[in-house]
Short mmCIF file of C-alpha atoms in Angstrom, two decimals:
data_model
loop_
_atom_site.label_atom_id
_atom_site.label_comp_id
_atom_site.label_asym_id
_atom_site.label_seq_id
_atom_site.Cartn_x
_atom_site.Cartn_y
_atom_site.Cartn_z
CA MET A 1 -20.91 -145.66 248.42
CA THR A 2 -19.55 -143.21 251.00
CA ASP A 3 -16.48 -141.34 249.79
CA TYR A 4 -14.05 -140.91 252.67
CA PRO A 5 -12.24 -137.59 252.21
CA THR A 6 -9.02 -138.69 253.93
CA PRO A 7 -7.98 -142.10 252.55
CA ALA A 8 -4.93 -143.84 253.95
CA ALA A 9 -3.42 -145.03 250.67
CA LEU A 10 -1.15 -148.05 250.84
CA PRO A 11 2.26 -147.47 249.20
CA SER A 12 2.11 -148.59 245.55
CA GLY A 13 5.14 -150.84 246.06
CA LEU A 14 3.32 -152.63 248.88
CA VAL A 15 0.16 -153.13 246.80
CA THR A 16 2.14 -154.98 244.13
CA ALA A 17 4.24 -157.09 246.51
CA PRO A 18 3.60 -160.83 245.88
CA HIS A 19 2.67 -161.62 249.50
CA LEU A 20 0.15 -158.79 249.68
CA ALA A 21 -1.26 -159.51 246.21
CA ALA A 22 -2.03 -163.05 247.41
CA ALA A 23 -3.58 -161.71 250.62
CA LEU A 24 -5.75 -159.26 248.69
CA ALA A 25 -6.89 -161.96 246.27
CA ALA A 26 -7.95 -164.10 249.26
CA ARG A 27 -9.41 -161.06 251.08
CA ASP A 28 -7.12 -161.85 253.99
CA PHE A 29 -7.44 -158.50 255.76
CA ALA A 30 -5.44 -159.67 258.74
CA ALA A 31 -2.38 -159.70 256.48
CA VAL A 32 -3.48 -156.46 254.78
CA PHE A 33 -3.92 -154.50 258.02
CA THR A 34 -0.69 -155.90 259.47
CA ALA A 35 1.21 -154.89 256.33
CA ALA A 36 -0.38 -151.43 256.41
CA ARG A 37 0.68 -150.93 260.02
CA ALA A 38 4.21 -152.05 259.19
CA ALA A 39 4.21 -149.42 256.46
CA GLY A 40 3.44 -146.73 259.05
CA ILE A 41 -0.37 -146.57 258.89
CA SER A 42 -1.78 -146.94 262.39
CA PHE A 43 -4.87 -148.99 263.21
CA ASN A 44 -6.63 -145.75 264.19
CA ARG A 45 -5.81 -144.28 260.78
CA ILE A 46 -7.01 -147.43 259.00
CA ALA A 47 -10.23 -147.33 261.02
CA GLU A 48 -10.81 -143.65 260.17
CA ALA A 49 -10.20 -144.18 256.46
CA CYS A 50 -12.30 -147.34 256.19
CA GLY A 51 -15.23 -146.39 258.43
CA MET A 52 -14.46 -149.03 261.03
CA LYS A 53 -13.91 -149.01 264.78
CA PRO A 54 -10.24 -149.16 265.82
CA GLU A 55 -11.04 -152.12 268.07
CA ARG A 56 -12.39 -154.08 265.10
CA VAL A 57 -9.38 -153.23 262.96
CA SER A 58 -7.17 -154.61 265.73
CA LEU A 59 -9.25 -157.79 266.02
CA VAL A 60 -9.08 -158.35 262.26
CA ALA A 61 -5.32 -157.78 262.24
CA ARG A 62 -4.91 -160.41 264.98
CA GLY A 63 -7.06 -162.89 263.07
CA GLU A 64 -9.78 -162.81 265.73
CA ALA A 65 -12.38 -161.32 263.37
CA ARG A 66 -12.99 -161.48 259.63
CA VAL A 67 -14.29 -159.05 257.04
CA THR A 68 -16.81 -160.75 254.76
CA ALA A 69 -19.54 -158.22 253.99
CA LEU A 70 -19.21 -156.76 250.49
CA GLU A 71 -19.88 -153.23 251.76
CA SER A 72 -17.03 -153.52 254.26
CA VAL A 73 -14.67 -154.85 251.59
CA GLU A 74 -15.55 -151.90 249.37
CA ARG A 75 -14.94 -149.43 252.22
CA ILE A 76 -11.50 -150.95 252.79
CA ALA A 77 -10.71 -150.77 249.08
CA ASP A 78 -11.71 -147.11 249.02
CA GLY A 79 -10.12 -146.19 252.33
CA LEU A 80 -6.74 -147.82 251.61
CA ARG A 81 -6.91 -147.01 247.89
CA ILE A 82 -6.63 -150.65 246.83
CA PRO A 83 -7.54 -151.12 243.13
CA GLY A 84 -10.84 -152.96 242.85
CA VAL A 85 -9.40 -155.66 240.56
CA LEU A 86 -7.02 -156.79 243.33
CA LEU A 87 -9.99 -157.57 245.59
CA GLY A 88 -12.24 -159.03 242.90
CA LEU A 89 -14.34 -155.83 242.79
CA ALA A 90 -15.49 -153.64 239.95
CA LEU A 91 -13.49 -150.51 239.16
CA ARG A 92 -13.83 -148.16 242.13
CA PRO A 93 -15.18 -144.60 241.52
CA TRP A 94 -11.91 -142.99 242.62
CA GLU A 95 -9.97 -145.13 240.13
CA GLU A 96 -11.55 -143.27 237.20
CA THR A 97 -9.94 -140.07 238.48
CA ALA A 98 -6.77 -141.90 239.46
CA ARG A 99 -6.26 -142.91 235.82
CA THR A 100 -5.19 -139.35 235.04
CA THR A 101 -3.74 -138.32 238.41
CA SER A 102 -2.34 -141.49 240.01
CA PRO A 103 -1.67 -144.09 237.32
CA GLU A 104 0.24 -146.29 239.76
CA HIS A 105 -3.12 -147.44 241.15
CA ASP A 106 -4.50 -148.52 237.77
CA TYR A 107 -4.06 -152.25 237.10
CA GLU A 108 -2.72 -151.58 233.62
CA ALA A 109 -0.14 -149.18 235.02
CA LEU A 110 0.80 -151.67 237.72
CA ALA A 111 1.25 -154.30 235.04
CA ASP A 112 3.45 -152.14 232.79
CA ASP A 113 6.57 -153.05 234.75
CA PRO A 114 7.61 -156.67 233.93
CA VAL A 115 8.74 -157.43 237.50
CA LYS A 116 5.55 -156.02 239.03
CA ARG A 117 3.48 -157.86 236.44
CA ARG A 118 5.04 -161.21 237.35
CA ASP A 119 4.61 -160.47 241.05
CA LEU A 120 0.94 -159.60 240.54
CA LEU A 121 0.31 -162.78 238.58
CA ARG A 122 2.13 -165.00 241.07
CA GLY A 123 0.33 -163.45 244.01
CA ALA A 124 -3.11 -163.51 242.40
CA LEU A 125 -2.83 -167.08 241.10
CA ALA A 126 -1.36 -168.34 244.37
CA ALA A 127 -4.69 -167.56 246.00
CA GLY A 128 -6.64 -169.58 243.42
CA MET A 129 -8.92 -168.66 240.52
CA THR A 130 -10.45 -165.61 242.18
CA GLY A 131 -11.84 -162.57 240.42
CA THR A 132 -8.42 -160.94 240.79
CA ALA A 133 -6.61 -163.80 239.07
CA LEU A 134 -9.13 -164.01 236.25
CA ALA A 135 -8.96 -160.24 235.73
CA ALA A 136 -5.17 -160.43 235.46
CA LEU A 137 -5.40 -163.27 232.95
CA ALA A 138 -8.04 -161.49 230.89
CA HIS A 139 -6.00 -158.26 230.88
CA THR A 140 -2.98 -160.05 229.42
CA ARG A 141 -4.95 -162.03 226.84
CA GLN A 142 -6.94 -159.00 225.65
CA HIS A 143 -3.75 -157.05 225.08
CA LEU A 144 -2.33 -159.99 223.14
CA ASP A 145 -5.38 -159.87 220.87
CA LEU A 146 -4.84 -156.14 220.34
CA ALA A 147 -1.21 -156.75 219.51
CA LEU A 148 -2.08 -159.46 217.01
CA THR A 149 -4.44 -157.15 215.14
CA GLY A 150 -2.15 -154.10 215.28
CA ASN A 151 1.16 -153.28 213.63
CA PRO A 152 3.97 -155.70 214.51
CA SER A 153 7.41 -154.85 215.84
CA PRO A 154 11.06 -155.63 215.19
CA ALA A 155 12.66 -158.30 217.35
CA SER A 156 16.32 -159.14 217.41
CA ASP A 157 16.14 -162.17 219.68
CA LEU A 158 13.74 -164.64 218.14
CA ASP A 159 15.83 -167.46 219.57
CA HIS A 160 14.86 -166.32 223.06
CA TRP A 161 11.15 -166.71 222.36
CA ALA A 162 11.62 -170.04 220.63
CA ALA A 163 13.59 -171.28 223.64
CA THR A 164 10.98 -169.90 226.06
CA ALA A 165 8.17 -171.78 224.30
CA GLU A 166 10.27 -174.94 224.18
CA HIS A 167 10.96 -174.68 227.93
CA TYR A 168 7.26 -174.64 228.81
CA ALA A 169 6.47 -177.36 226.28
CA TYR A 170 8.08 -179.91 228.61
CA GLY A 171 5.09 -179.58 230.93
CA TYR A 172 4.80 -178.86 234.61
CA GLY A 173 8.09 -180.41 235.64
CA GLY A 174 6.72 -180.85 239.15
CA ALA A 175 5.55 -177.21 239.39
CA ALA A 176 2.05 -176.41 240.62
CA PRO A 177 -0.29 -175.53 237.72
CA ALA A 178 -1.02 -172.03 239.07
CA ALA A 179 2.70 -171.28 239.36
CA ARG A 180 3.35 -172.50 235.83
CA LEU A 181 0.41 -170.46 234.53
CA ALA A 182 1.74 -167.28 236.15
CA GLU A 183 5.10 -167.70 234.42
CA ILE A 184 3.61 -168.41 230.99
CA VAL A 185 1.18 -165.49 231.13
CA ALA A 186 3.94 -163.14 232.29
CA ASP A 187 6.01 -164.15 229.26
CA VAL A 188 3.02 -163.57 226.98
CA ALA A 189 2.79 -160.07 228.43
CA ASP A 190 6.51 -159.53 227.78
CA LEU A 191 6.05 -160.64 224.17
CA GLN A 192 3.13 -158.28 223.47
CA PRO A 193 5.18 -155.09 222.90
CA LEU A 194 7.14 -156.87 220.18
CA LEU A 195 3.89 -157.56 218.33
CA GLN A 196 2.88 -153.90 218.43
CA ARG A 197 5.73 -152.29 216.46
CA PRO A 198 6.49 -152.57 212.70
CA GLN A 199 8.76 -155.42 211.62
CA PRO A 200 9.49 -157.60 208.58
CA ALA A 201 6.86 -160.23 207.83
CA PRO A 202 9.14 -163.24 208.59
CA ILE A 203 9.95 -161.89 212.06
CA ARG A 204 6.27 -161.16 212.66
CA ALA A 205 5.43 -164.75 211.72
CA GLU A 206 8.04 -166.13 214.15
CA LEU A 207 6.72 -163.99 217.00
CA CYS A 208 3.15 -165.05 216.25
CA HIS A 209 4.39 -168.64 216.30
CA ALA A 210 5.82 -168.15 219.80
CA ALA A 211 2.67 -166.31 220.92
CA GLY A 212 0.52 -169.18 219.63
CA LYS A 213 2.54 -171.76 221.55
CA LEU A 214 2.65 -169.78 224.78
CA SER A 215 -1.05 -168.88 224.68
CA GLY A 216 -1.98 -172.44 223.82
CA MET A 217 0.00 -173.76 226.77
CA ALA A 218 -1.59 -171.19 229.08
CA ALA A 219 -4.95 -172.50 227.89
CA VAL A 220 -3.86 -176.09 228.60
CA VAL A 221 -3.05 -175.18 232.21
CA LEU A 222 -6.36 -173.33 232.60
CA HIS A 223 -8.14 -176.44 231.28
CA ASP A 224 -6.34 -178.56 233.86
CA LEU A 225 -7.32 -176.10 236.60
CA GLY A 226 -10.99 -176.37 235.66
CA GLU A 227 -11.30 -172.85 234.22
CA ALA A 228 -13.11 -173.89 231.04
CA ARG A 229 -14.34 -170.46 229.93
CA GLU A 230 -10.99 -168.74 230.36
CA ALA A 231 -9.26 -171.70 228.68
CA ARG A 232 -11.49 -171.34 225.60
CA ALA A 233 -10.68 -167.61 225.42
CA TRP A 234 -6.94 -168.31 225.52
CA PHE A 235 -7.27 -171.07 222.93
CA SER A 236 -9.04 -168.57 220.66
CA SER A 237 -6.15 -166.10 221.00
CA ALA A 238 -3.66 -168.91 220.42
CA ALA A 239 -5.48 -170.03 217.27
CA SER A 240 -5.39 -166.47 215.89
CA ALA A 241 -1.65 -166.28 216.50
CA ALA A 242 -1.01 -169.72 215.00
CA ALA A 243 -3.09 -168.94 211.90
CA GLU A 244 -1.10 -165.75 211.32
CA SER A 245 2.17 -167.64 211.77
CA GLY A 246 1.19 -169.95 208.91
CA ASP A 247 2.01 -173.13 210.86
CA ARG A 248 -0.86 -175.51 210.16
CA ARG A 249 0.44 -178.14 212.57
CA LEU A 250 0.52 -175.66 215.45
CA HIS A 251 -2.95 -174.42 214.50
CA ALA A 252 -4.25 -178.00 214.42
CA TRP A 253 -2.62 -178.77 217.79
CA ILE A 254 -4.34 -175.76 219.37
CA LEU A 255 -7.73 -176.76 217.97
CA ALA A 256 -7.26 -180.36 219.15
CA ARG A 257 -6.29 -179.23 222.63
CA GLU A 258 -9.20 -176.79 222.67
CA ALA A 259 -11.50 -179.70 221.84
CA MET A 260 -10.41 -181.34 225.09
CA THR A 261 -12.08 -178.54 227.08
CA PRO A 262 -15.69 -179.26 226.04
CA LEU A 263 -14.76 -182.96 226.09
CA THR A 264 -13.85 -182.67 229.77
CA TYR A 265 -16.62 -180.33 230.84
CA GLY A 266 -19.77 -181.87 229.42
CA ALA A 267 -20.07 -180.92 225.73
CA PRO A 268 -18.77 -183.93 223.76
CA ARG A 269 -20.56 -182.99 220.51
CA ALA A 270 -18.84 -179.61 220.52
CA ALA A 271 -15.58 -181.45 221.24
CA ALA A 272 -16.11 -183.74 218.25
CA ALA A 273 -16.75 -180.77 215.96
CA LEU A 274 -13.57 -179.01 217.12
CA ALA A 275 -11.54 -182.21 216.80
CA GLU A 276 -12.77 -182.69 213.24
CA GLN A 277 -11.84 -179.07 212.48
CA ALA A 278 -8.36 -179.82 213.83
CA ARG A 279 -8.12 -182.90 211.62
CA HIS A 280 -9.06 -180.80 208.59
CA VAL A 281 -6.44 -178.13 209.41
CA ALA A 282 -3.77 -180.80 210.00
CA GLY A 283 -4.34 -182.20 206.52
CA THR A 284 -3.33 -185.62 205.26
CA THR A 285 0.37 -185.51 206.13
CA PRO A 286 1.07 -187.62 209.24
CA SER A 287 1.82 -185.40 212.25
CA ALA A 288 1.48 -185.39 216.00
CA SER A 289 -1.30 -182.81 215.65
CA ALA A 290 -3.27 -185.04 213.28
CA ALA A 291 -2.87 -188.06 215.57
CA LEU A 292 -3.87 -186.01 218.63
CA ALA A 293 -6.95 -184.66 216.84
CA ALA A 294 -7.98 -188.21 215.92
CA ALA A 295 -7.50 -189.36 219.54
CA VAL A 296 -9.65 -186.52 220.90
CA ALA A 297 -12.29 -187.23 218.26
CA ALA A 298 -12.34 -190.90 219.32
CA ARG A 299 -12.98 -189.93 222.95
CA ALA A 300 -15.70 -187.45 221.95
CA TYR A 301 -17.47 -190.00 219.76
CA ALA A 302 -17.25 -192.59 222.54
CA LEU A 303 -18.93 -190.16 224.92
CA THR A 304 -21.77 -189.49 222.47
CA GLY A 305 -22.36 -193.19 221.82
CA GLN A 306 -21.07 -193.06 218.23
CA ARG A 307 -19.18 -196.32 218.50
CA GLU A 308 -18.29 -196.82 214.84
CA GLN A 309 -16.93 -193.29 214.47
CA ALA A 310 -14.93 -193.76 217.66
CA LEU A 311 -13.39 -197.01 216.46
CA ALA A 312 -12.57 -195.47 213.07
CA ALA A 313 -10.84 -192.55 214.78
CA LEU A 314 -8.88 -194.96 216.98
CA ALA A 315 -7.72 -196.79 213.85
CA ASP A 316 -6.50 -193.44 212.51
CA VAL A 317 -4.58 -192.82 215.73
CA ALA A 318 -2.76 -196.14 215.34
CA ARG A 319 -2.01 -195.51 211.65
CA LEU A 320 -0.72 -191.97 212.17
CA ALA A 321 1.24 -192.75 215.34
CA ASN A 322 3.21 -195.45 213.52
CA LEU A 323 4.34 -192.86 210.95
CA LEU A 324 5.59 -190.19 213.36
CA ASP A 325 9.29 -189.38 213.47
CA VAL A 326 11.36 -189.18 216.63
CA GLY A 327 10.80 -185.44 217.04
CA GLU A 328 7.01 -185.81 216.90
CA ARG A 329 7.29 -188.51 219.59
CA ALA A 330 9.27 -186.35 222.03
CA ASP A 331 7.75 -185.95 225.48
CA THR A 332 6.32 -182.44 225.25
CA TRP A 333 2.92 -180.79 225.30
CA LEU A 334 3.27 -179.93 221.61
CA THR A 335 3.95 -183.46 220.36
CA LEU A 336 2.44 -186.92 220.89
CA PRO A 337 4.74 -189.19 222.89
CA GLU A 338 3.64 -192.77 223.33
CA GLN A 339 2.67 -192.09 226.93
CA LYS A 340 0.14 -189.41 225.93
CA GLU A 341 -1.17 -191.59 223.11
CA GLN A 342 -1.80 -194.39 225.60
CA VAL A 343 -3.55 -191.94 227.98
CA HIS A 344 -5.99 -191.04 225.21
CA LEU A 345 -6.48 -194.70 224.27
CA SER A 346 -7.11 -195.58 227.91
CA HIS A 347 -9.94 -193.07 228.16
CA ALA A 348 -11.47 -193.89 224.78
CA TYR A 349 -11.51 -197.66 225.36
CA THR A 350 -12.80 -197.15 228.91
CA LEU A 351 -15.71 -195.08 227.59
CA LEU A 352 -16.42 -197.72 224.94
CA GLY A 353 -16.56 -200.43 227.61
CA GLU A 354 -13.58 -202.25 226.10
CA THR A 355 -12.01 -202.77 229.51
CA GLY A 356 -9.43 -205.29 228.34
CA GLN A 357 -7.89 -202.91 225.80
CA ALA A 358 -8.32 -200.03 228.24
CA ARG A 359 -6.33 -201.83 230.92
CA GLN A 360 -3.55 -202.63 228.44
CA ALA A 361 -3.31 -198.93 227.56
CA GLN A 362 -3.34 -197.98 231.25
CA ALA A 363 -0.55 -200.39 232.11
CA ARG A 364 1.62 -199.16 229.23
CA ALA A 365 0.93 -195.51 230.02
CA LEU A 366 1.67 -195.92 233.74
CA ALA A 367 4.97 -197.61 232.87
CA LEU A 368 5.88 -194.57 230.76
CA THR A 369 4.66 -191.93 233.24
CA GLY A 370 7.32 -190.19 235.31
CA PRO A 371 7.02 -189.79 239.10
CA SER A 372 6.40 -186.02 238.83
CA SER A 373 3.47 -186.43 236.41
CA HIS A 374 0.92 -186.55 239.22
CA GLN A 375 -2.11 -185.60 237.16
CA ALA A 376 -1.50 -188.07 234.32
CA ARG A 377 -1.01 -190.92 236.79
CA THR A 378 -4.21 -190.00 238.63
CA LEU A 379 -6.26 -189.86 235.42
CA LEU A 380 -5.04 -193.31 234.42
CA LEU A 381 -5.91 -194.73 237.84
CA LEU A 382 -9.36 -193.14 237.60
CA ASP A 383 -9.83 -194.76 234.19
CA GLY A 384 -8.90 -198.05 235.83
CA ALA A 385 -11.47 -197.40 238.55
CA LEU A 386 -14.15 -196.80 235.90
CA CYS A 387 -13.13 -200.09 234.28
CA ASP A 388 -13.68 -201.78 237.64
CA GLN A 389 -17.13 -200.22 237.79
CA ARG A 390 -17.96 -201.36 234.26
CA ASP A 391 -16.80 -204.87 235.22
CA GLY A 392 -19.18 -204.83 238.18
CA ASP A 393 -16.84 -204.17 241.13
CA THR A 394 -18.19 -200.89 242.51
CA ALA A 395 -16.44 -201.11 245.89
CA GLN A 396 -13.02 -201.65 244.32
CA ALA A 397 -13.69 -198.84 241.83
CA CYS A 398 -14.41 -196.38 244.62
CA ARG A 399 -11.46 -197.50 246.75
CA GLN A 400 -9.04 -197.09 243.84
CA ALA A 401 -10.46 -193.68 242.94
CA VAL A 402 -10.23 -192.42 246.53
CA ALA A 403 -6.66 -193.68 246.88
CA ALA A 404 -5.65 -192.04 243.60
CA LEU A 405 -7.19 -188.70 244.55
CA LEU A 406 -5.67 -188.70 248.06
CA ALA A 407 -2.22 -189.37 246.56
CA LEU A 408 -2.59 -186.29 244.35
CA PRO A 409 -1.30 -182.93 245.68
CA SER A 410 -4.30 -181.00 246.96
CA ASP A 411 -3.76 -178.08 244.58
CA GLN A 412 -4.21 -180.49 241.65
CA ARG A 413 -7.33 -182.21 243.03
CA THR A 414 -9.56 -179.94 240.96
CA GLY A 415 -10.62 -179.37 237.38
CA LEU A 416 -9.77 -182.32 235.16
CA THR A 417 -9.18 -184.92 237.89
CA ARG A 418 -12.35 -183.94 239.74
CA SER A 419 -14.33 -184.11 236.48
CA ARG A 420 -13.05 -187.64 235.81
CA ALA A 421 -13.90 -188.71 239.38
CA LEU A 422 -17.40 -187.32 238.92
CA ASP A 423 -17.75 -189.42 235.75
CA LEU A 424 -17.10 -192.50 237.88
CA TYR A 425 -19.58 -191.45 240.56
CA ARG A 426 -22.30 -190.80 237.99
CA ALA A 427 -21.76 -194.29 236.54
CA ILE A 428 -22.59 -195.92 239.88
CA PRO A 429 -26.24 -197.08 240.09
CA SER A 430 -28.31 -195.04 242.54
CA GLN A 431 -29.19 -198.12 244.61
CA ARG A 432 -25.50 -198.57 245.49
CA ARG A 433 -24.74 -194.98 246.49
CA GLY A 434 -25.45 -195.66 250.15
CA GLU A 435 -22.48 -198.05 250.43
CA GLN A 436 -19.54 -196.83 252.51
CA ALA A 437 -17.00 -196.90 249.66
CA VAL A 438 -19.32 -194.86 247.45
CA ARG A 439 -19.97 -192.36 250.25
CA ASP A 440 -16.20 -191.96 250.75
CA LEU A 441 -15.81 -191.09 247.08
CA ARG A 442 -18.72 -188.64 247.15
CA GLU A 443 -17.35 -186.86 250.22
CA LEU A 444 -13.90 -186.50 248.65
CA ILE A 445 -15.13 -184.93 245.43
CA ALA A 446 -17.93 -182.85 247.00
#
């Protein structure tokens, strides 16, 4: 790669600004060049630094031309001194030197400041699951793992971290998944320094407890966004934190939620194994974690055709759910409210072909689902569509699925909901896939 001797470095404060971080993640160079000019870097200077013609820089800035070639993207990164991670690139050659001479251009240095870190995460995730966003997530999780294996630290405000975890446990609250993920991961990053300094064992355990909850909830959001690999990595970190905290119920909840990732993305036998591990960790005492693990196991067994095991697990769900106290039935991600229980039952009975019981669970769950719970409502309607298909009404199944997906905010029409819609499409016999209703469904999920 050509090394331009006179780069036109963007100001470090501009590189970390949320609007520019989002533009960089999307490789929106119109916004990048416009911002650079506003910062005092002329188009001629940009062109000189990036090996481009001034006329082309001007066209790109006006949105009349685009930069798509990898070589051009790399020249811009080098010419404007944009860290490779912000553009989804590998570490640039000049960054190795910059680590010792200009640490403000190193991602880790950029992320040291809590405000900048949150801005980077918001900007990167706002542009979707690009290489930049995944690099930011991985950076935070890897440092959490290092903190968990290092020497812990004193913390005087454990109540703050308990309250933070409780806040996120109430779910999305109408927020977009990417926005919620950015906030959770930023708080995990804020918690890391506390896990790196010596402290009494009880305080260490409490901080690990908070880290387990926060990391587990980050993994839940990643699962919902369709980022299965990154979700599994965060679940692994969460399980390590929960195990160190000594809370078996939290550990079992994390394993049960982790099992939902292979369950959703095509590995039901792996899901069943994880769910059984969660049941073992939960033990024999009735808990929301034990009931959740049984529900996930039932769905996994239904997917693998193990009908008897699925029905036995469903019986365990009913037995355990009846023994839960009010706190374990609260409407949070960390518990098992009746609504979530019915969502699991809906899917399990749908997979088993027990459409009558499935529809009862769907009706009860929909009655308990709030207006802001867009994804849960959509999943239930998609289960209902699959019941229609199993009962022989393919056209109605496709119409209901299309209507449910179109009613969902576009930024949530991915990951879990798309996977469930694909399950319906795959269940439709090939000889019927030329029908208009089926084609409408295929086009929507393509």
